[in-house]
């Protein structure tokens, strides 16, 4: 067969899998999903960079897994060498689902039909800090045995003798993780190393898919760009799911970051090494800084952090000078890295291509970042010059079929290899959703926030009563969430009230265990969290999710002719993408129904961002009447939905 004929056969195979085989095993036939998989296969074959915006419910994961599997067949039939495909994601949850849910199902279906002869194998790849070093593990166990303290820590560490992955060890402290993980430079003399053996297995050709996070993929790309030994074996194609997170991760990878945990772990390490006075000095010096780092950044300028960095930096330098010869090799290396990071942050106003700013950390606090301002330059150098076909997909890459903002951020606005596609969600938003804008939204007037929070809490309470609970309220700041929580708690509503703060897992479990409850959330809750069914039947967005001003924004502004151009080109598109992510929490399955209430006074009919909001969201009916919200629930919800209100009343008694 010719290459052209083999390619045609590959496309026939995709059509057969989606239109006949998968429906036989219970999956619905979705024309947009099939079309998307064909586009992904073409990108892999032609070495293109495919930007694929796939709406919620399309099933993009199966689209790229089928395309990747068929592409492997295409290469085999063309007598091309067997090489893995990389799947890069932002979340551990998706990595786990791909390996343990999606692929086993697909593999079983294809094996049963005879399309493949062997199961599809995949391996989840992580950075060194996620794996245990046997040499360091034994050293740490000896230390704990001598101290005769912390039996839980001892048990967690002992479990690692049979388990290489640190993430699977229960009750393992962050300090112990740092003590026993594989270091950046391995210096043990062991003849047999479990980690090296595992890495050797990962590099074998038995795995069709290498699954990782964006950080590890970028680390591999940086290695290749610097002609260092790559982390992954040679691969034939890249799939980057949740690729809207790529710019954020790239900024962190091309610079340095500092969190409260970095300083706290150093204080703890000093105590463990018996330098109690040094630990006390550092804790006192860092106390004001740590107080800020445990808060959300909001609109705080970087100079406020820099002012508080200087004294801890001087204390760390003194510790380095006086204790250097007595510190363990690992602690000395970590100390040097921390000092170097703070030194870089303190140069925040000295280098043109360096930008320092605060952003939200995974724990809900502040992460200080120092990175290159020109992100496009290094991205072009280390990623887009690679010849492999690349599929970048997400539900929020484009706004109204426009990829301009994403292309500018990552440096592919003029790249001829790029193709674009938008796959619309199959969900019936026109019948399953109602968009609510209040006629008289809560308004912010000057510095008097108390009146605003009073009005906001009152409006949310009225909406919750109209929807009979089942509400998720997505805030853009912890301060606003806390203020509204206090006011709602005082109202003694019929519904259980939960807050998604630092202890996310507990709050989510509690919310899901109390039907009809209200969940107040911010930060990571805007994306990546699923609330299928009736649990979230009212989604409230008090303020449009505009990014807080910071030094990065100020530097970007300088490259535009006017503030208006900057707002329209950068700020509004970023808000629209974030809004789409938040909206995605409302409808997760084809049968979900939800009211989405946007209470921002700038979003209402005739206001300056009204059209931008409508452009970001699917077409659906709109209202400003609470009576319509009540009627929507009566028309779309089963009887049990309203009976849950009675249960909520009993729970409150």
XYZ file of C-alpha atoms in Angstrom:
653
model
C 0.000 0.000 0.000
C 1.109 3.553 -0.664
C 1.472 6.117 2.132
C -1.663 7.828 0.845
C -3.632 4.573 1.015
C -2.314 3.795 4.525
C -3.439 7.244 5.647
C -6.897 6.678 4.196
C -7.078 3.342 6.049
C -6.141 5.080 9.284
C -9.029 7.516 8.889
C -11.401 4.637 8.114
C -10.257 2.976 11.317
C -11.108 6.077 13.360
C -14.572 6.266 11.770
C -15.224 2.580 12.493
C -14.103 2.857 16.134
C -16.308 5.854 16.901
C -19.334 5.132 14.746
C -19.672 1.389 15.332
C -17.332 -0.100 17.896
C -17.601 2.304 20.835
C -21.420 2.717 20.532
C -21.670 -1.089 20.775
C -20.000 -0.754 24.180
C -22.287 1.961 25.515
C -20.648 5.205 24.375
C -22.859 7.661 22.451
C -21.979 8.560 18.882
C -20.932 12.229 18.788
C -20.106 13.564 15.303
C -17.978 16.407 16.735
C -15.882 13.877 18.671
C -15.219 11.845 15.514
C -14.334 14.957 13.509
C -11.961 16.073 16.269
C -10.151 12.727 16.303
C -9.644 12.934 12.508
C -8.160 16.433 12.881
C -5.827 15.215 15.607
C -4.620 12.312 13.477
C -3.887 14.657 10.558
C -1.819 16.889 12.847
C 0.215 13.899 14.026
C 0.839 12.658 10.498
C 1.683 16.075 9.018
C 3.738 17.397 11.957
C 1.265 20.229 12.572
C 0.501 22.137 15.774
C -3.253 21.656 16.191
C -5.092 24.000 18.566
C -8.320 22.209 19.447
C -10.916 24.000 21.554
C -13.283 21.232 22.642
C -16.458 22.116 24.513
C -17.594 20.270 27.628
C -19.011 16.843 26.807
C -17.261 16.405 23.457
C -15.155 13.548 24.805
C -11.793 14.940 23.703
C -9.874 12.372 25.792
C -11.131 9.491 23.671
C -10.553 11.636 20.572
C -6.825 11.893 21.166
C -6.390 8.370 22.602
C -7.992 6.848 19.507
C -6.040 9.188 17.210
C -2.778 8.282 18.982
C -3.465 4.545 18.820
C -4.363 4.706 15.118
C -1.325 6.917 14.446
C 0.823 4.152 15.933
C -0.727 1.730 13.415
C -0.039 4.214 10.624
C 3.638 4.376 11.592
C 3.924 0.587 11.826
C 2.388 0.101 8.373
C 4.798 2.699 6.975
C 7.712 0.789 8.587
C 8.544 3.742 10.832
C 10.244 3.073 14.201
C 7.999 2.441 17.209
C 7.968 5.490 19.446
C 5.779 6.555 22.356
C 3.328 9.440 22.355
C 3.464 11.951 25.187
C 0.240 12.988 26.925
C 0.812 16.062 29.077
C -1.890 17.325 31.451
C -2.185 19.887 34.215
C -3.937 17.748 36.833
C -3.031 14.478 38.528
C -6.716 13.519 38.407
C -6.737 13.516 34.599
C -3.440 11.612 34.395
C -4.873 8.937 36.679
C -8.147 8.766 34.753
C -6.345 8.373 31.410
C -4.226 5.470 32.659
C -6.706 3.633 34.864
C -10.087 4.398 33.260
C -9.970 5.587 29.643
C -7.112 3.443 28.320
C -8.123 0.110 29.914
C -11.633 0.531 28.479
C -10.369 1.462 25.004
C -7.747 -1.271 25.067
C -10.313 -3.958 25.996
C -12.680 -2.832 23.223
C -9.950 -2.816 20.556
C -8.537 -6.159 21.727
C -11.961 -7.772 21.627
C -12.466 -6.558 18.057
C -8.979 -7.623 16.925
C -7.838 -4.108 15.977
C -4.885 -4.527 18.349
C -3.090 -7.725 19.374
C -1.651 -6.552 22.700
C -3.062 -4.306 25.439
C -2.292 -0.590 25.187
C 0.202 0.221 27.917
C 0.867 3.598 29.487
C 3.096 4.862 32.258
C 2.659 7.964 34.413
C 5.937 9.873 34.597
C 6.776 12.229 37.447
C 9.715 14.373 38.472
C 12.496 13.039 40.723
C 10.967 14.616 43.817
C 8.056 12.139 43.585
C 10.235 9.024 43.957
C 12.170 7.602 46.882
C 15.953 7.282 47.018
C 16.773 4.025 48.837
C 20.044 5.361 50.225
C 18.450 8.472 51.698
C 15.446 6.450 52.942
C 17.675 4.213 55.067
C 19.546 7.226 56.422
C 16.279 8.884 57.441
C 14.987 5.696 59.088
C 18.165 5.462 61.161
C 17.709 9.058 62.324
C 14.128 8.386 63.463
C 15.066 5.130 65.211
C 17.688 6.979 67.198
C 15.231 9.723 68.211
C 12.467 7.199 69.108
C 9.825 9.750 68.084
C 6.943 10.067 65.624
C 5.806 6.435 65.048
C 3.422 7.523 62.252
C 6.310 9.079 60.324
C 8.307 5.894 60.843
C 5.502 3.721 59.459
C 5.042 6.002 56.440
C 8.754 5.815 55.688
C 8.926 2.045 56.152
C 6.115 1.635 53.620
C 8.420 3.174 51.005
C 10.642 0.087 51.118
C 7.936 -1.598 49.068
C 6.659 1.464 47.222
C 8.744 3.740 45.010
C 6.093 6.474 44.597
C 6.074 9.000 47.453
C 2.565 10.155 46.526
C 1.161 6.796 47.606
C 2.643 6.858 51.119
C -0.001 7.869 53.681
C 0.943 10.282 56.495
C 4.273 11.168 54.871
C 5.248 14.690 55.960
C 6.535 17.275 53.497
C 9.798 17.397 55.420
C 10.315 13.640 55.116
C 9.465 13.818 51.408
C 12.301 16.277 50.913
C 14.631 14.111 52.991
C 14.094 10.849 51.092
C 13.212 11.891 47.526
C 15.622 11.334 44.655
C 17.939 14.388 44.595
C 18.619 16.457 41.491
C 22.106 14.913 41.314
C 22.351 11.288 42.436
C 25.486 10.665 44.496
C 24.883 7.258 46.105
C 27.073 4.247 45.258
C 24.423 1.524 45.310
C 24.842 -1.267 42.775
C 21.074 -1.629 42.449
C 18.789 1.421 42.455
C 15.015 0.990 42.265
C 14.589 4.470 40.820
C 17.116 3.935 38.018
C 15.611 0.549 37.255
C 12.144 2.125 37.064
C 13.411 4.871 34.755
C 14.932 2.214 32.518
C 11.575 0.445 32.336
C 9.809 3.740 31.559
C 12.101 4.276 28.596
C 11.278 0.914 27.029
C 9.193 0.655 23.868
C 6.471 -1.358 25.599
C 4.622 1.849 26.593
C 2.636 3.481 23.816
C 1.727 6.492 25.988
C 3.993 8.406 28.353
C 1.729 10.455 30.662
C 3.126 13.453 32.551
C 2.333 16.960 33.765
C 3.206 20.150 31.883
C 6.160 20.846 34.190
C 7.887 17.572 33.350
C 7.227 17.954 29.632
C 8.737 21.457 29.680
C 11.705 20.143 31.677
C 12.289 17.545 28.943
C 11.984 20.214 26.254
C 14.525 22.373 28.100
C 16.917 19.421 28.320
C 16.616 18.844 24.587
C 17.053 22.552 23.844
C 20.239 22.617 25.917
C 21.431 19.301 24.391
C 21.304 17.556 27.735
C 20.063 14.021 28.241
C 16.262 14.051 27.663
C 13.837 12.793 30.297
C 11.598 10.939 27.842
C 12.550 8.498 25.091
C 12.158 9.782 21.535
C 8.463 10.313 20.893
C 6.378 10.493 17.735
C 3.739 13.030 18.795
C 2.622 15.216 21.680
C -0.876 15.655 23.099
C -1.214 18.496 25.611
C -4.565 18.354 27.386
C -5.624 21.248 29.657
C -3.249 23.304 27.527
C -4.772 26.625 28.655
C -2.459 26.173 31.684
C 0.686 26.094 29.515
C 1.592 29.833 29.762
C 1.279 29.824 33.557
C 3.412 26.683 33.953
C 5.980 27.930 31.431
C 6.469 31.179 33.350
C 7.219 29.191 36.494
C 9.554 26.802 34.656
C 11.562 29.588 33.004
C 12.159 31.329 36.325
C 12.107 30.712 40.071
C 9.302 30.547 42.612
C 9.075 31.021 46.370
C 6.258 29.816 48.633
C 5.688 29.887 52.377
C 6.420 26.160 52.461
C 9.935 26.707 51.068
C 10.835 28.870 54.066
C 8.913 26.811 56.614
C 10.642 23.594 55.533
C 14.034 25.286 55.937
C 13.132 26.345 59.493
C 12.027 22.781 60.227
C 15.200 21.320 58.710
C 17.337 23.555 60.935
C 15.487 22.219 63.962
C 16.010 18.638 62.817
C 19.734 19.313 62.426
C 19.738 20.628 66.019
C 20.417 24.276 65.095
C 17.548 25.542 67.233
C 18.836 29.082 67.660
C 19.333 29.500 63.893
C 15.820 28.146 63.303
C 14.417 30.643 65.807
C 16.253 33.576 64.195
C 14.993 32.612 60.743
C 11.419 32.105 61.990
C 11.397 35.556 63.607
C 12.939 37.207 60.528
C 10.473 35.526 58.148
C 7.323 35.931 60.258
C 5.981 39.087 58.498
C 6.730 37.591 55.071
C 5.096 34.254 55.922
C 2.001 36.099 57.139
C 1.593 37.613 53.657
C 2.489 34.435 51.755
C -0.283 32.495 53.477
C -2.825 35.017 52.143
C -4.200 35.316 48.601
C -2.215 37.939 46.582
C -5.231 39.977 45.405
C -3.975 43.520 44.535
C -0.811 43.619 46.658
C 2.241 45.049 44.787
C 5.396 42.938 44.603
C 7.418 45.657 46.326
C 5.471 44.870 49.504
C 6.868 41.330 49.437
C 10.356 42.441 48.381
C 10.548 44.764 51.376
C 9.976 41.749 53.650
C 12.425 39.462 51.805
C 15.573 41.356 52.738
C 15.887 40.450 56.433
C 15.237 36.673 55.940
C 17.749 36.788 53.077
C 20.407 38.294 55.347
C 19.699 35.699 58.056
C 19.953 32.880 55.507
C 23.272 34.240 54.241
C 24.581 34.313 57.836
C 23.437 30.720 58.410
C 25.094 29.704 55.152
C 28.381 31.336 56.157
C 28.557 30.123 59.747
C 27.103 26.619 59.477
C 28.017 25.611 55.928
C 30.722 23.073 56.894
C 28.498 21.371 59.464
C 25.320 21.019 57.398
C 24.379 17.834 55.584
C 25.026 17.769 51.848
C 21.303 17.778 51.005
C 20.409 20.616 53.379
C 23.313 22.727 52.146
C 22.126 22.283 48.558
C 18.543 23.216 49.463
C 19.776 26.230 51.428
C 21.880 27.425 48.494
C 18.863 27.100 46.200
C 16.630 29.091 48.566
C 19.196 31.890 48.882
C 19.631 32.014 45.105
C 15.839 32.224 44.605
C 15.446 35.121 47.043
C 18.454 36.864 45.486
C 16.730 36.692 42.092
C 13.474 38.050 43.541
C 15.345 40.961 45.118
C 16.521 42.025 41.640
C 12.902 42.669 40.657
C 13.556 46.217 39.393
C 17.043 45.768 37.937
C 16.645 43.706 34.733
C 14.517 44.526 31.692
C 13.539 40.949 30.805
C 12.898 39.915 34.419
C 9.431 40.322 35.872
C 8.550 39.512 39.481
C 4.991 39.189 40.728
C 2.752 37.349 43.175
C 0.239 34.772 42.000
C -2.063 32.341 43.755
C -0.408 29.149 45.012
C -1.992 25.682 44.995
C -2.688 26.025 48.718
C -4.606 29.285 48.283
C -1.765 31.501 49.452
C 0.753 33.504 47.427
C 3.499 32.166 45.191
C 6.235 34.679 44.365
C 7.530 34.332 40.805
C 10.546 35.764 39.012
C 10.575 34.883 35.342
C 11.361 36.086 31.852
C 8.933 38.668 30.513
C 9.280 37.478 26.899
C 7.732 34.030 27.224
C 7.293 33.628 23.469
C 11.055 33.637 22.805
C 12.038 30.572 24.855
C 8.821 28.759 23.856
C 9.729 29.111 20.184
C 13.228 27.879 20.882
C 12.546 24.784 22.949
C 9.069 23.592 21.884
C 7.801 24.856 18.559
C 10.996 23.972 16.680
C 10.498 20.303 17.466
C 9.245 18.477 14.365
C 6.684 16.161 15.940
C 2.991 16.680 15.452
C 1.418 18.413 18.453
C -2.178 18.513 19.641
C -3.003 21.233 22.178
C -6.515 20.856 23.486
C -8.720 22.370 26.181
C -12.240 23.591 26.687
C -10.984 27.172 27.012
C -8.349 27.882 24.366
C -10.495 30.230 22.306
C -13.147 32.880 22.805
C -15.815 32.890 20.123
C -13.488 30.811 17.849
C -10.657 33.308 18.359
C -7.305 31.818 19.498
C -5.376 35.080 19.247
C -4.665 35.565 22.956
C -3.333 32.027 23.482
C -1.206 32.150 20.318
C 0.373 35.441 21.384
C 1.173 34.179 24.885
C 2.998 31.048 23.746
C 4.695 32.498 20.669
C 2.872 30.836 17.752
C 0.920 33.801 16.350
C 2.860 33.632 13.049
C 3.685 29.914 12.958
C 2.662 28.313 9.671
C 2.345 24.852 11.233
C -0.619 25.904 13.368
C -4.153 24.745 12.629
C -7.256 25.726 14.603
C -10.525 23.959 15.301
C -13.490 24.584 17.593
C -15.732 21.675 18.573
C -18.985 22.851 20.111
C -20.371 21.114 23.169
C -23.214 18.663 22.493
C -25.025 19.871 25.617
C -28.413 21.538 25.144
C -27.675 24.790 26.962
C -30.662 26.519 25.375
C -33.034 24.234 27.301
C -30.918 23.173 30.269
C -29.551 26.565 31.372
C -30.896 29.941 32.423
C -28.675 33.028 32.677
C -29.648 35.502 35.404
C -28.614 39.176 35.589
C -30.295 41.132 38.439
C -31.989 44.401 37.556
C -30.367 45.991 40.599
C -27.033 44.220 41.135
C -24.915 44.826 44.250
C -22.612 47.739 43.468
C -19.209 48.677 44.852
C -19.000 52.333 45.808
C -15.567 53.618 46.777
C -13.951 52.185 49.883
C -17.172 51.221 51.673
C -17.087 47.456 51.113
C -19.432 46.651 54.009
C -22.533 47.925 52.218
C -21.547 46.014 49.090
C -21.094 42.743 50.991
C -24.441 43.286 52.735
C -26.187 43.696 49.372
C -24.281 40.790 47.825
C -25.161 38.399 50.646
C -28.835 39.452 50.433
C -28.927 38.785 46.676
C -27.246 35.392 47.061
C -29.705 34.450 49.826
C -32.674 35.350 47.593
C -31.233 33.275 44.737
C -30.572 30.298 47.006
C -34.169 30.401 48.237
C -35.415 30.596 44.638
C -33.315 27.567 43.646
C -34.020 25.577 46.842
C -30.315 25.430 47.696
C -27.951 23.248 45.604
C -25.666 26.237 45.038
C -22.018 26.887 44.200
C -20.808 30.467 44.648
C -17.512 31.206 42.876
C -15.620 34.179 44.293
C -12.547 35.900 42.911
C -11.014 36.583 46.332
C -10.814 35.009 49.772
C -11.668 38.301 51.451
C -14.982 38.588 49.588
C -15.774 34.935 50.269
C -15.107 35.360 54.001
C -17.209 38.533 54.227
C -20.196 36.906 52.497
C -19.828 33.718 54.532
C -20.164 35.694 57.782
C -23.324 37.398 56.573
C -24.958 34.221 55.211
C -24.190 32.400 58.464
C -25.990 35.128 60.419
C -29.097 34.748 58.224
C -29.633 31.183 59.459
C -30.603 29.839 56.044
C -32.259 26.441 55.751
C -29.284 25.055 53.867
C -25.961 23.732 55.104
C -23.174 26.208 54.317
C -19.652 25.033 53.406
C -16.505 26.887 52.434
C -13.866 25.470 50.095
C -10.728 26.867 51.641
C -7.423 25.211 52.613
C -8.986 21.844 53.507
C -10.479 21.233 50.071
C -11.029 17.464 50.264
C -12.997 17.630 53.526
C -15.190 20.516 52.332
C -16.011 18.777 49.039
C -16.938 15.533 50.793
C -19.176 17.399 53.231
C -20.879 19.404 50.458
C -21.595 16.302 48.397
C -22.889 14.470 51.461
C -25.505 17.181 52.155
C -27.915 17.513 49.193
C -29.254 21.031 48.857
C -26.198 22.591 50.518
C -24.352 25.789 49.544
C -20.633 25.775 48.721
C -18.614 28.996 48.755
C -15.372 28.646 46.807
C -12.573 30.471 45.041
C -9.151 29.768 43.545
C -8.811 26.267 42.074
C -12.588 25.690 42.192
C -12.948 27.747 38.993
C -11.674 24.789 36.973
C -11.035 21.077 37.233
C -13.751 20.237 39.776
C -16.763 18.182 38.738
C -20.233 18.589 40.217
C -22.446 16.384 38.020
C -26.120 15.934 38.764
C -28.335 18.247 40.807
C -25.728 19.057 43.486
C -24.919 22.322 41.722
C -28.151 23.601 40.192
C -27.368 27.248 40.898
C -23.991 28.716 39.976
C -23.427 32.236 41.325
C -20.562 34.434 40.094
C -20.488 37.608 42.223
C -17.689 39.342 40.255
C -16.319 38.800 36.754
C -12.965 36.967 37.063
C -10.627 39.722 35.950
C -6.999 39.086 36.886
C -5.657 41.214 39.719
C -3.243 43.940 38.567
C 0.394 42.990 39.080
C 3.856 43.738 37.724
C 3.419 41.336 34.816
C 0.302 43.195 33.662
C 2.039 46.551 34.023
C 4.916 45.377 31.851
C 2.503 44.016 29.248
C 0.613 47.327 29.237
C 3.772 49.172 28.165
C 3.662 47.279 24.830
C 0.235 48.640 23.850
C -0.621 52.050 22.432
C -3.356 52.711 24.982
C -4.913 51.275 28.121
C -8.085 50.598 26.118
C -6.170 48.481 23.579
C -4.512 46.535 26.394
C -7.803 45.865 28.139
C -9.492 44.680 24.947
C -6.515 42.614 23.745
C -5.380 41.017 27.022
C -7.547 41.666 30.068
C -10.983 40.974 28.576
C -10.000 37.767 26.690
C -8.368 36.404 29.851
C -11.513 37.205 31.832
C -13.673 35.482 29.218
C -11.557 32.328 29.354
C -11.720 32.240 33.153
C -15.475 32.848 33.013
C -15.883 29.907 30.639
C -13.913 27.738 33.047
C -16.179 28.722 35.918
C -19.302 28.225 33.808
C -18.079 24.682 33.099
C -18.778 23.761 36.748
C -22.519 24.185 36.065
C -23.206 21.573 33.404
C -21.119 18.376 33.479
C -23.435 15.833 31.826
C -26.054 15.885 29.093
C -28.900 15.755 31.631
C -27.667 18.454 34.065
C -29.716 21.645 34.407
C -28.577 24.855 36.065
C -29.233 28.546 36.624
C -26.121 30.706 36.220
C -26.327 34.037 38.057
C -23.777 36.764 37.298
C -24.118 39.545 39.859
C -21.369 41.902 38.685
C -22.869 45.335 37.975
C -20.537 45.633 34.949
C -22.102 42.580 33.284
C -25.769 43.524 33.140
C -27.762 44.538 30.104
C -26.323 47.724 28.591
C -23.205 47.679 30.792
C -19.650 47.766 29.420
C -18.861 44.030 29.683
C -22.310 42.641 28.878
C -21.436 41.706 25.293
C -18.085 40.217 26.348
C -19.879 37.970 28.842
C -22.407 36.804 26.254
C -19.620 36.122 23.741
C -17.857 33.899 26.283
C -20.890 31.746 27.131
C -23.158 29.443 25.112
C -26.449 30.819 23.870
C -29.172 30.369 26.498
C -32.278 32.220 27.714
C -31.760 35.181 30.043
C -33.808 36.702 32.851
C -33.664 39.274 35.625
C -36.605 37.860 37.611
C -36.298 35.566 40.633
C -39.696 34.153 39.712
C -38.153 32.786 36.513
C -35.432 31.090 38.562
C -38.085 29.401 40.718
C -40.064 28.330 37.648
C -36.951 26.953 35.962
C -36.351 24.690 38.946
C -39.994 23.544 38.996
C -39.855 22.767 35.280
C -36.517 20.950 35.268
C -36.047 19.248 38.629
C -37.584 15.975 39.899
C -39.658 15.799 43.094
C -36.735 14.436 45.150
C -34.848 17.669 44.469
C -37.375 19.654 46.515
C -37.661 16.971 49.206
C -33.981 17.563 49.933
C -35.035 20.928 51.381
C -36.952 19.076 54.097
C -33.853 17.007 54.817
C -31.828 20.216 55.071
C -34.332 21.561 57.608
C -33.966 18.407 59.730
C -30.160 18.675 59.519
C -30.291 22.242 60.853
C -32.396 21.239 63.882
